[in-house]
XYZ file of C-alpha atoms in Angstrom:
542
model
C -5.343 15.787 -38.419
C -7.879 12.960 -38.889
C -5.936 11.513 -41.800
C -2.718 11.650 -39.781
C -4.336 9.676 -36.939
C -5.567 7.104 -39.429
C -2.068 6.834 -40.862
C -0.623 6.233 -37.410
C -3.203 3.538 -36.720
C -2.389 1.918 -40.058
C 1.314 1.885 -39.188
C 0.634 0.311 -35.811
C -1.184 -2.581 -37.430
C 1.779 -3.523 -39.619
C 3.932 -6.335 -38.230
C 7.325 -5.113 -39.435
C 9.193 -8.095 -38.005
C 7.255 -10.473 -40.265
C 7.585 -8.334 -43.379
C 11.294 -7.506 -43.487
C 11.449 -8.722 -47.050
C 8.697 -6.363 -48.147
C 10.074 -3.086 -46.790
C 10.191 -1.599 -50.283
C 6.557 -2.438 -50.976
C 5.564 -1.122 -47.581
C 7.373 2.167 -48.208
C 5.574 2.570 -51.518
C 2.264 1.761 -49.855
C 2.877 4.278 -47.085
C 3.846 6.982 -49.568
C 0.701 6.310 -51.560
C -1.310 6.422 -48.358
C 0.266 9.735 -47.342
C -0.496 11.192 -50.738
C -4.098 10.024 -50.637
C -4.650 10.876 -46.972
C -4.104 14.564 -47.502
C -6.109 14.699 -50.682
C -9.356 16.640 -50.367
C -11.331 13.790 -51.936
C -9.692 11.025 -49.927
C -12.237 8.748 -48.172
C -10.203 6.359 -46.027
C -11.920 3.660 -44.019
C -10.354 2.688 -40.711
C -10.982 -0.984 -39.983
C -10.547 -1.978 -36.347
C -10.840 -5.324 -34.645
C -12.131 -5.805 -31.114
C -8.610 -6.209 -29.709
C -7.462 -2.996 -31.426
C -10.429 -1.105 -30.007
C -9.599 -2.446 -26.566
C -5.953 -1.389 -26.885
C -6.888 2.104 -28.041
C -9.479 2.489 -25.269
C -6.986 1.416 -22.597
C -4.364 3.732 -24.024
C -6.601 6.805 -24.125
C -8.872 6.309 -21.111
C -8.484 9.251 -18.737
C -9.748 7.326 -15.722
C -7.012 4.724 -16.246
C -4.428 7.485 -16.409
C -5.777 8.879 -13.162
C -5.635 5.394 -11.614
C -2.013 5.056 -12.767
C -1.144 8.347 -11.086
C -2.805 7.075 -7.915
C -0.507 4.041 -8.079
C 2.465 6.378 -8.456
C 1.290 8.391 -5.449
C 0.982 5.221 -3.366
C 4.511 4.260 -4.447
C 5.811 7.602 -3.218
C 4.015 7.066 0.101
C 5.684 3.676 0.393
C 9.115 5.206 -0.173
C 8.314 7.938 2.353
C 7.329 5.310 4.919
C 10.623 3.445 4.382
C 12.541 6.690 4.952
C 11.369 6.619 8.587
C 13.862 3.809 9.210
C 16.757 6.160 8.376
C 18.205 8.951 10.560
C 16.875 12.455 10.016
C 19.498 15.166 9.529
C 18.593 18.844 9.684
C 20.524 22.106 9.608
C 19.231 25.348 11.133
C 20.725 28.799 11.175
C 19.834 32.177 12.652
C 20.987 35.766 12.554
C 19.515 38.317 14.950
C 20.187 41.972 15.560
C 19.476 43.230 19.110
C 19.103 46.937 19.870
C 20.794 46.477 23.267
C 23.642 44.417 24.626
C 23.055 41.960 27.433
C 24.220 43.359 30.790
C 24.814 40.829 33.569
C 25.022 43.513 36.301
C 22.325 45.865 37.477
C 22.780 49.601 36.990
C 23.623 50.040 40.729
C 26.207 47.237 40.589
C 27.708 48.641 37.389
C 27.961 52.126 38.942
C 29.528 50.758 42.122
C 32.116 48.765 40.188
C 33.101 51.727 38.003
C 33.599 53.935 41.165
C 35.397 51.225 43.121
C 38.642 53.255 43.512
C 36.830 56.397 44.603
C 34.837 54.511 47.229
C 37.882 52.679 48.598
C 40.020 55.876 48.501
C 37.409 57.844 50.422
C 37.117 55.249 53.169
C 40.879 54.568 53.312
C 41.754 58.266 53.222
C 39.427 59.016 56.122
C 40.918 56.215 58.196
C 44.490 57.297 57.484
C 43.684 60.938 58.216
C 42.177 59.927 61.554
C 45.277 57.887 62.302
C 47.441 60.878 61.310
C 45.542 63.149 63.643
C 45.694 60.612 66.473
C 49.448 60.134 66.020
C 50.167 63.884 66.009
C 47.930 64.413 69.036
C 49.752 61.682 70.939
C 53.227 63.141 70.103
C 52.124 66.621 71.109
C 50.842 65.306 74.457
C 54.168 63.478 75.118
C 56.224 66.543 74.222
C 54.041 68.718 76.387
C 54.222 66.308 79.348
C 57.426 64.188 79.132
C 56.740 62.667 82.500
C 53.692 60.840 81.149
C 55.885 58.682 78.865
C 59.608 59.380 79.473
C 60.836 56.703 77.071
C 58.778 58.006 74.137
C 59.637 61.574 74.916
C 63.378 60.701 74.996
C 63.044 58.760 71.661
C 61.286 61.626 69.880
C 63.727 64.212 71.283
C 66.920 62.284 70.587
C 66.137 60.397 67.310
C 66.493 62.336 64.045
C 64.758 59.446 62.166
C 61.651 59.601 64.317
C 61.603 63.345 63.998
C 61.846 63.023 60.192
C 58.966 60.490 60.139
C 56.808 62.692 62.310
C 57.523 65.629 60.055
C 56.513 63.644 56.957
C 53.311 62.480 58.610
C 52.487 66.019 59.581
C 53.218 67.446 56.134
C 51.760 64.607 53.968
C 48.511 65.360 51.951
C 46.715 61.977 52.045
C 44.057 62.941 49.478
C 46.663 63.821 46.861
C 48.658 60.715 47.687
C 45.659 58.331 47.285
C 44.198 60.023 44.176
C 46.279 58.065 41.569
C 45.490 54.772 43.312
C 41.761 55.552 43.368
C 41.837 56.435 39.646
C 43.634 53.175 38.862
C 41.079 51.196 40.835
C 38.227 53.063 39.091
C 39.723 52.061 35.737
C 40.040 48.455 36.905
C 36.421 48.458 38.062
C 35.330 49.939 34.719
C 37.141 47.153 32.892
C 35.406 44.577 35.057
C 32.012 46.211 34.406
C 32.689 46.218 30.643
C 33.442 42.507 30.809
C 30.020 41.908 32.340
C 28.462 43.716 29.329
C 27.988 41.091 26.559
C 28.199 42.268 22.940
C 25.064 40.577 21.591
C 23.834 43.143 19.100
C 24.789 40.818 16.200
C 24.099 37.167 16.995
C 24.898 34.257 14.661
C 23.938 30.666 15.500
C 23.663 27.343 13.696
C 22.840 23.754 14.611
C 23.242 20.423 12.851
C 20.872 17.850 14.324
C 20.678 14.085 13.784
C 17.749 12.006 15.065
C 17.346 8.246 14.840
C 14.279 6.389 16.181
C 15.238 3.294 18.138
C 11.811 2.027 19.160
C 8.431 3.597 18.402
C 6.161 0.784 19.445
C 6.256 -0.827 15.985
C 4.819 2.292 14.342
C 7.382 2.488 11.522
C 7.032 -1.193 10.612
C 3.252 -0.833 10.591
C 3.396 2.301 8.441
C 5.501 0.443 5.868
C 3.072 -2.479 5.766
C 0.107 -0.136 5.351
C 1.891 1.817 2.598
C 2.691 -1.415 0.714
C -0.933 -2.568 1.053
C -2.228 0.791 -0.191
C -0.030 0.576 -3.269
C -1.452 -2.870 -4.053
C -4.922 -1.479 -3.368
C -4.430 1.247 -5.971
C -3.209 -1.419 -8.409
C -6.450 -3.378 -7.902
C -8.431 -0.172 -8.489
C -6.532 0.222 -11.757
C -7.457 -3.348 -12.728
C -11.078 -2.705 -11.824
C -11.117 0.455 -13.947
C -9.451 -1.524 -16.729
C -12.245 -4.100 -16.585
C -14.886 -1.378 -16.780
C -13.136 0.134 -19.792
C -12.959 -3.223 -21.560
C -16.635 -3.981 -20.879
C -17.649 -0.517 -22.127
C -15.522 -1.049 -25.249
C -17.079 -4.445 -25.920
C -20.584 -3.008 -25.442
C -19.927 -0.232 -27.950
C -18.220 -2.599 -30.385
C -20.970 -5.208 -30.410
C -23.648 -2.513 -30.386
C -22.196 -1.196 -33.637
C -22.053 -4.751 -35.020
C -25.698 -5.221 -34.040
C -26.787 -1.906 -35.569
C -24.785 -2.560 -38.745
C -26.514 -5.884 -39.256
C -29.906 -4.451 -38.364
C -29.238 -1.652 -40.833
C -28.613 -4.203 -43.594
C -31.679 -6.092 -42.456
C -33.829 -2.960 -42.457
C -32.520 -1.960 -45.878
C -33.502 -5.370 -47.238
C -36.894 -5.053 -45.523
C -37.400 -1.637 -47.159
C -36.461 -3.145 -50.511
C -39.013 -5.905 -50.020
C -41.690 -3.374 -49.157
C -40.736 -1.190 -52.116
C -41.034 -4.180 -54.428
C -44.315 -5.122 -52.810
C -45.583 -1.527 -53.045
C -44.779 -1.436 -56.762
C -46.530 -4.771 -57.312
C -49.622 -3.741 -55.331
C -49.793 -0.450 -57.216
C -49.737 -2.343 -60.536
C -52.350 -4.763 -59.244
C -54.513 -1.844 -58.088
C -54.391 -0.356 -61.589
C -55.532 -3.685 -63.017
C -58.270 -3.950 -60.375
C -56.801 -7.001 -58.663
C -55.867 -5.102 -55.450
C -57.867 -2.486 -53.636
C -56.846 1.056 -52.734
C -56.888 -0.036 -49.078
C -54.242 -2.674 -49.868
C -52.162 -0.045 -51.623
C -52.390 2.409 -48.720
C -51.640 -0.300 -46.149
C -48.423 -1.252 -47.948
C -47.517 2.415 -48.317
C -47.917 2.972 -44.564
C -45.717 -0.027 -43.832
C -43.106 1.284 -46.264
C -43.104 4.706 -44.602
C -42.698 3.098 -41.190
C -39.824 0.965 -42.477
C -38.093 3.983 -44.015
C -38.456 5.870 -40.701
C -36.981 2.894 -38.872
C -34.140 2.789 -41.394
C -33.369 6.461 -40.746
C -33.314 5.876 -36.983
C -30.995 2.905 -37.359
C -28.648 4.908 -39.603
C -28.523 7.774 -37.087
C -28.067 5.369 -34.187
C -25.214 3.627 -36.010
C -23.498 6.931 -36.827
C -23.780 8.105 -33.219
C -22.539 4.743 -31.898
C -19.470 4.917 -34.152
C -18.769 8.462 -33.000
C -19.056 7.313 -29.394
C -16.654 4.419 -30.011
C -14.189 6.782 -31.687
C -14.352 9.127 -28.718
C -13.951 6.175 -26.357
C -10.875 4.993 -28.271
C -9.342 8.471 -28.494
C -9.554 8.942 -32.265
C -11.254 11.604 -34.349
C -15.050 11.232 -34.127
C -15.387 11.991 -37.845
C -13.258 8.998 -38.790
C -14.887 6.677 -41.328
C -14.906 3.638 -39.074
C -15.544 0.016 -39.950
C -15.336 -2.984 -37.620
C -13.788 -6.319 -38.466
C -16.850 -8.225 -37.167
C -19.580 -6.194 -38.835
C -20.784 -9.311 -40.645
C -22.442 -11.162 -37.803
C -22.320 -14.536 -39.558
C -18.518 -14.395 -39.447
C -18.408 -14.050 -35.652
C -17.593 -17.416 -34.141
C -18.582 -17.920 -30.516
C -17.242 -20.905 -28.646
C -20.025 -23.034 -27.227
C -17.917 -24.147 -24.280
C -18.560 -22.193 -21.096
C -15.367 -21.380 -19.164
C -15.406 -22.438 -15.522
C -13.316 -20.956 -12.753
C -12.617 -22.226 -9.272
C -13.371 -20.119 -6.237
C -9.643 -19.716 -5.596
C -9.148 -18.368 -9.121
C -11.959 -15.866 -8.661
C -10.684 -14.727 -5.239
C -7.178 -14.349 -6.642
C -8.185 -12.454 -9.793
C -11.306 -10.441 -8.964
C -10.063 -6.882 -8.221
C -12.956 -6.085 -5.880
C -12.076 -9.060 -3.668
C -8.428 -8.093 -3.789
C -9.363 -4.585 -2.701
C -11.474 -5.852 0.194
C -8.746 -8.289 1.212
C -6.167 -5.489 1.220
C -8.583 -3.212 3.089
C -8.970 -5.939 5.721
C -5.181 -6.164 6.029
C -4.939 -2.380 6.390
C -7.546 -2.403 9.150
C -5.616 -5.156 10.946
C -2.435 -3.120 10.695
C -4.368 -0.126 11.970
C -4.892 -2.076 15.210
C -1.104 -2.313 15.611
C -0.746 1.347 14.684
C -3.280 2.379 17.331
C -1.550 0.189 19.922
C 1.827 1.766 19.118
C 0.504 5.173 20.198
C 0.399 3.893 23.778
C 3.733 2.045 23.909
C 7.099 3.487 25.024
C 9.141 5.331 22.403
C 12.915 5.692 22.362
C 15.018 7.836 20.049
C 18.681 8.836 19.854
C 19.852 12.309 18.919
C 23.050 14.219 18.274
C 23.594 17.936 17.773
C 26.434 20.266 16.868
C 25.868 23.906 17.790
C 27.961 26.841 16.578
C 27.440 30.439 17.640
C 28.857 33.931 17.579
C 29.270 35.276 20.319
C 30.977 32.185 21.622
C 29.109 30.311 24.344
C 32.237 28.555 25.603
C 34.712 31.448 25.673
C 33.167 34.249 27.684
C 30.816 35.321 24.908
C 33.646 36.586 22.781
C 32.776 37.828 19.281
C 34.075 34.724 17.550
C 32.608 31.530 16.118
C 32.797 28.547 18.430
C 30.807 25.354 18.782
C 30.057 22.295 20.862
C 28.302 18.957 20.348
C 26.047 16.716 22.366
C 24.485 13.275 22.065
C 21.711 11.654 24.018
C 18.693 9.408 24.200
C 15.105 10.499 24.767
C 12.362 8.170 25.974
C 8.640 8.622 26.475
C 6.636 6.141 28.519
C 2.860 6.543 28.758
C 1.662 5.885 32.290
C -2.052 6.544 32.566
C -4.686 7.363 29.882
C -7.810 6.287 31.783
C -8.708 3.582 29.244
C -8.333 5.786 26.148
C -5.822 3.476 24.469
C -7.780 0.316 25.292
C -10.992 1.680 23.824
C -9.286 2.958 20.665
C -7.672 -0.454 20.144
C -11.048 -2.147 20.583
C -12.551 0.226 18.027
C -9.762 -0.574 15.539
C -10.375 -4.300 16.071
C -14.086 -3.783 15.412
C -13.265 -2.015 12.128
C -11.031 -4.939 11.141
C -13.811 -7.403 11.954
C -16.305 -5.395 9.870
C -13.868 -5.483 6.927
C -13.620 -9.285 7.268
C -17.403 -9.628 7.221
C -17.632 -7.423 4.125
C -14.997 -9.564 2.403
C -16.866 -12.787 3.152
C -20.172 -11.254 2.053
C -18.641 -10.043 -1.219
C -17.150 -13.477 -1.882
C -20.582 -15.070 -1.584
C -22.237 -12.447 -3.802
C -19.542 -12.687 -6.466
C -19.770 -16.479 -6.571
C -23.523 -16.094 -6.980
C -22.901 -13.579 -9.746
C -20.568 -15.993 -11.542
C -23.205 -18.743 -11.357
C -25.817 -16.347 -12.743
C -23.624 -15.441 -15.723
C -22.898 -19.109 -16.385
C -26.650 -19.713 -16.534
C -27.097 -16.644 -18.749
C -24.560 -18.075 -21.180
C -26.481 -21.333 -21.372
C -29.743 -19.425 -21.836
C -28.193 -17.201 -24.524
C -26.861 -20.300 -26.298
C -30.355 -21.784 -26.290
C -31.865 -18.514 -27.522
C -29.407 -18.433 -30.438
C -30.392 -21.929 -31.505
C -34.070 -21.071 -31.159
C -33.528 -17.833 -33.103
C -31.748 -19.752 -35.880
C -34.696 -22.143 -36.185
C -37.151 -19.271 -36.061
C -35.160 -17.401 -38.707
C -35.103 -20.464 -40.958
C -38.875 -20.855 -40.589
C -39.368 -17.136 -41.294
C -37.228 -17.395 -44.433
C -39.324 -20.299 -45.720
C -42.561 -18.584 -44.740
C -41.515 -15.436 -46.600
C -40.536 -17.468 -49.661
C -43.896 -19.252 -49.724
C -45.824 -16.001 -49.085
C -43.937 -14.243 -51.861
C -44.701 -17.047 -54.318
C -48.341 -17.047 -53.265
C -48.587 -13.289 -53.626
C -46.968 -13.417 -57.056
C -49.464 -16.114 -58.073
C -52.323 -14.025 -56.702
C -53.482 -16.633 -54.181
C -52.241 -14.783 -51.065
C -53.320 -11.309 -49.993
C -50.827 -8.480 -49.539
C -51.527 -8.389 -45.794
C -50.396 -12.009 -45.490
C -47.178 -11.216 -47.346
C -46.646 -8.179 -45.162
C -47.064 -10.326 -42.048
C -44.496 -12.767 -43.440
C -42.076 -9.927 -44.120
C -42.574 -8.532 -40.602
C -42.023 -11.996 -39.118
C -38.889 -12.357 -41.220
C -37.583 -8.988 -39.969
C -38.374 -9.866 -36.358
C -36.748 -13.306 -36.617
C -33.517 -11.888 -38.013
C -33.519 -9.092 -35.429
C -34.029 -11.627 -32.629
C -31.134 -13.677 -33.972
C -28.838 -10.632 -33.931
C -29.865 -9.760 -30.379
C -29.485 -13.353 -29.183
C -25.997 -13.688 -30.601
C -24.852 -10.343 -29.155
C -26.341 -11.333 -25.781
C -24.392 -14.598 -25.943
C -21.150 -12.762 -26.680
C -21.723 -10.182 -23.928
C -22.709 -12.885 -21.415
C -19.270 -14.420 -21.916
C -17.697 -10.997 -21.398
C -19.659 -10.471 -18.182
C -18.614 -13.913 -16.948
C -14.963 -13.149 -17.620
C -15.329 -9.853 -15.746
C -17.104 -11.565 -12.828
C -14.306 -14.150 -12.645
C -11.582 -11.485 -12.892
C -10.196 -12.955 -16.125
C -11.281 -10.300 -18.626
C -7.757 -9.081 -19.317
C -6.154 -12.531 -19.351
């Protein structure tokens, strides 16, 4: 797996567009590399430059991936906010089973309606029977006493038609005659009662609704502005995280360069002490040096070897950390392009940036500026809560039983359109106080932005001074290193000639080691000071 990652990194470093004429050679090289990469004895060295380490770190940094997802989330919020401009369409449906039908009449009314014919027949039959009895009584009185009403008595006695009518009245059974009519009226009343019983055991209903906001106090416009600002805010957070990743990469890179050079320096120091230890041991045998001189050199050698071991372990751990930071196998045999410190060229010119450039490029200032804008929009959003709102709506409703045809068991529908408005009248100062609070938050954000501007400009000036100081330290370290080299040369010659004690030579060697170490530190500090200045000015990724 490690060899495959190394192979991929090797392929990425090849500029195919500039080597089209060497495709054959490249293919052979790649095949040889594949064959060697999977060999058990293969010891490939992956050489990376600072830019390649930066690219790998940016590509594999989990925090950057999280920041990118936050940008995506803010983009979705922005699209969601824009959707509030468009009409909302919804569809709803329902089915319900009821254990009873809906009855519009009470039980007493239902019973009365179903016995309508019987009730009417009873009352009508009684009235007709009374009339029948009255008529027969009157005729009998006239026939018994013709003098009381001669004309009627003569008509009854002489008219066969009247006599036939009187006979029918006397012989007619009114109850039997009215019975069919009463039954018919009972049936009619039952039908009417059934019609007042709605069949609602199985109910189906559906509605299609459309809503369109016409005026919401500027809330939708404000939401869209806030969503756009939040997306830019997440982008500035991504840039800030990118800066932190680049600075961490540069720290690890130049730390490895420093340790690599100090390792070489320590190895040379150990070699000098080993040579000196051998010489002192020979001189002790000849009686020129004392046992104390021999032991003193031996102690120094042991200390130097311990230091060498620490530097080796520190370098190995630093390389593993850089590999992990760049997303490659930690066991990769890593080498950096700038491991020879003398080959690193640092420009002596200090870049200068205007305040406008810093404000425009520094992600922290961008974030505070966007936060200030969001707080200002929040004032409008709070105000919109207490302004009138107007919205239009339209619905189409379908149901079974039908609502427009006597609740028949059939699907039928109707539509409606309208406008709804809400006007706040009295909140007892709630809205005013909330708006004042939102304005105070916006003012606080402005103060924080101005304060951060001042601190960042001070930070930029400090880094500019640090660069000048680091430049001076490098020149001083170069002079000190040159003096230490000459001092060591003279001490070595004096020791070889026997005119200088071993302790003096050891002091010269220690001074030489310290001078070279100071030079390495000064040059790394100079490089990192430039990186910190670029970060402070917001130009690290430019």
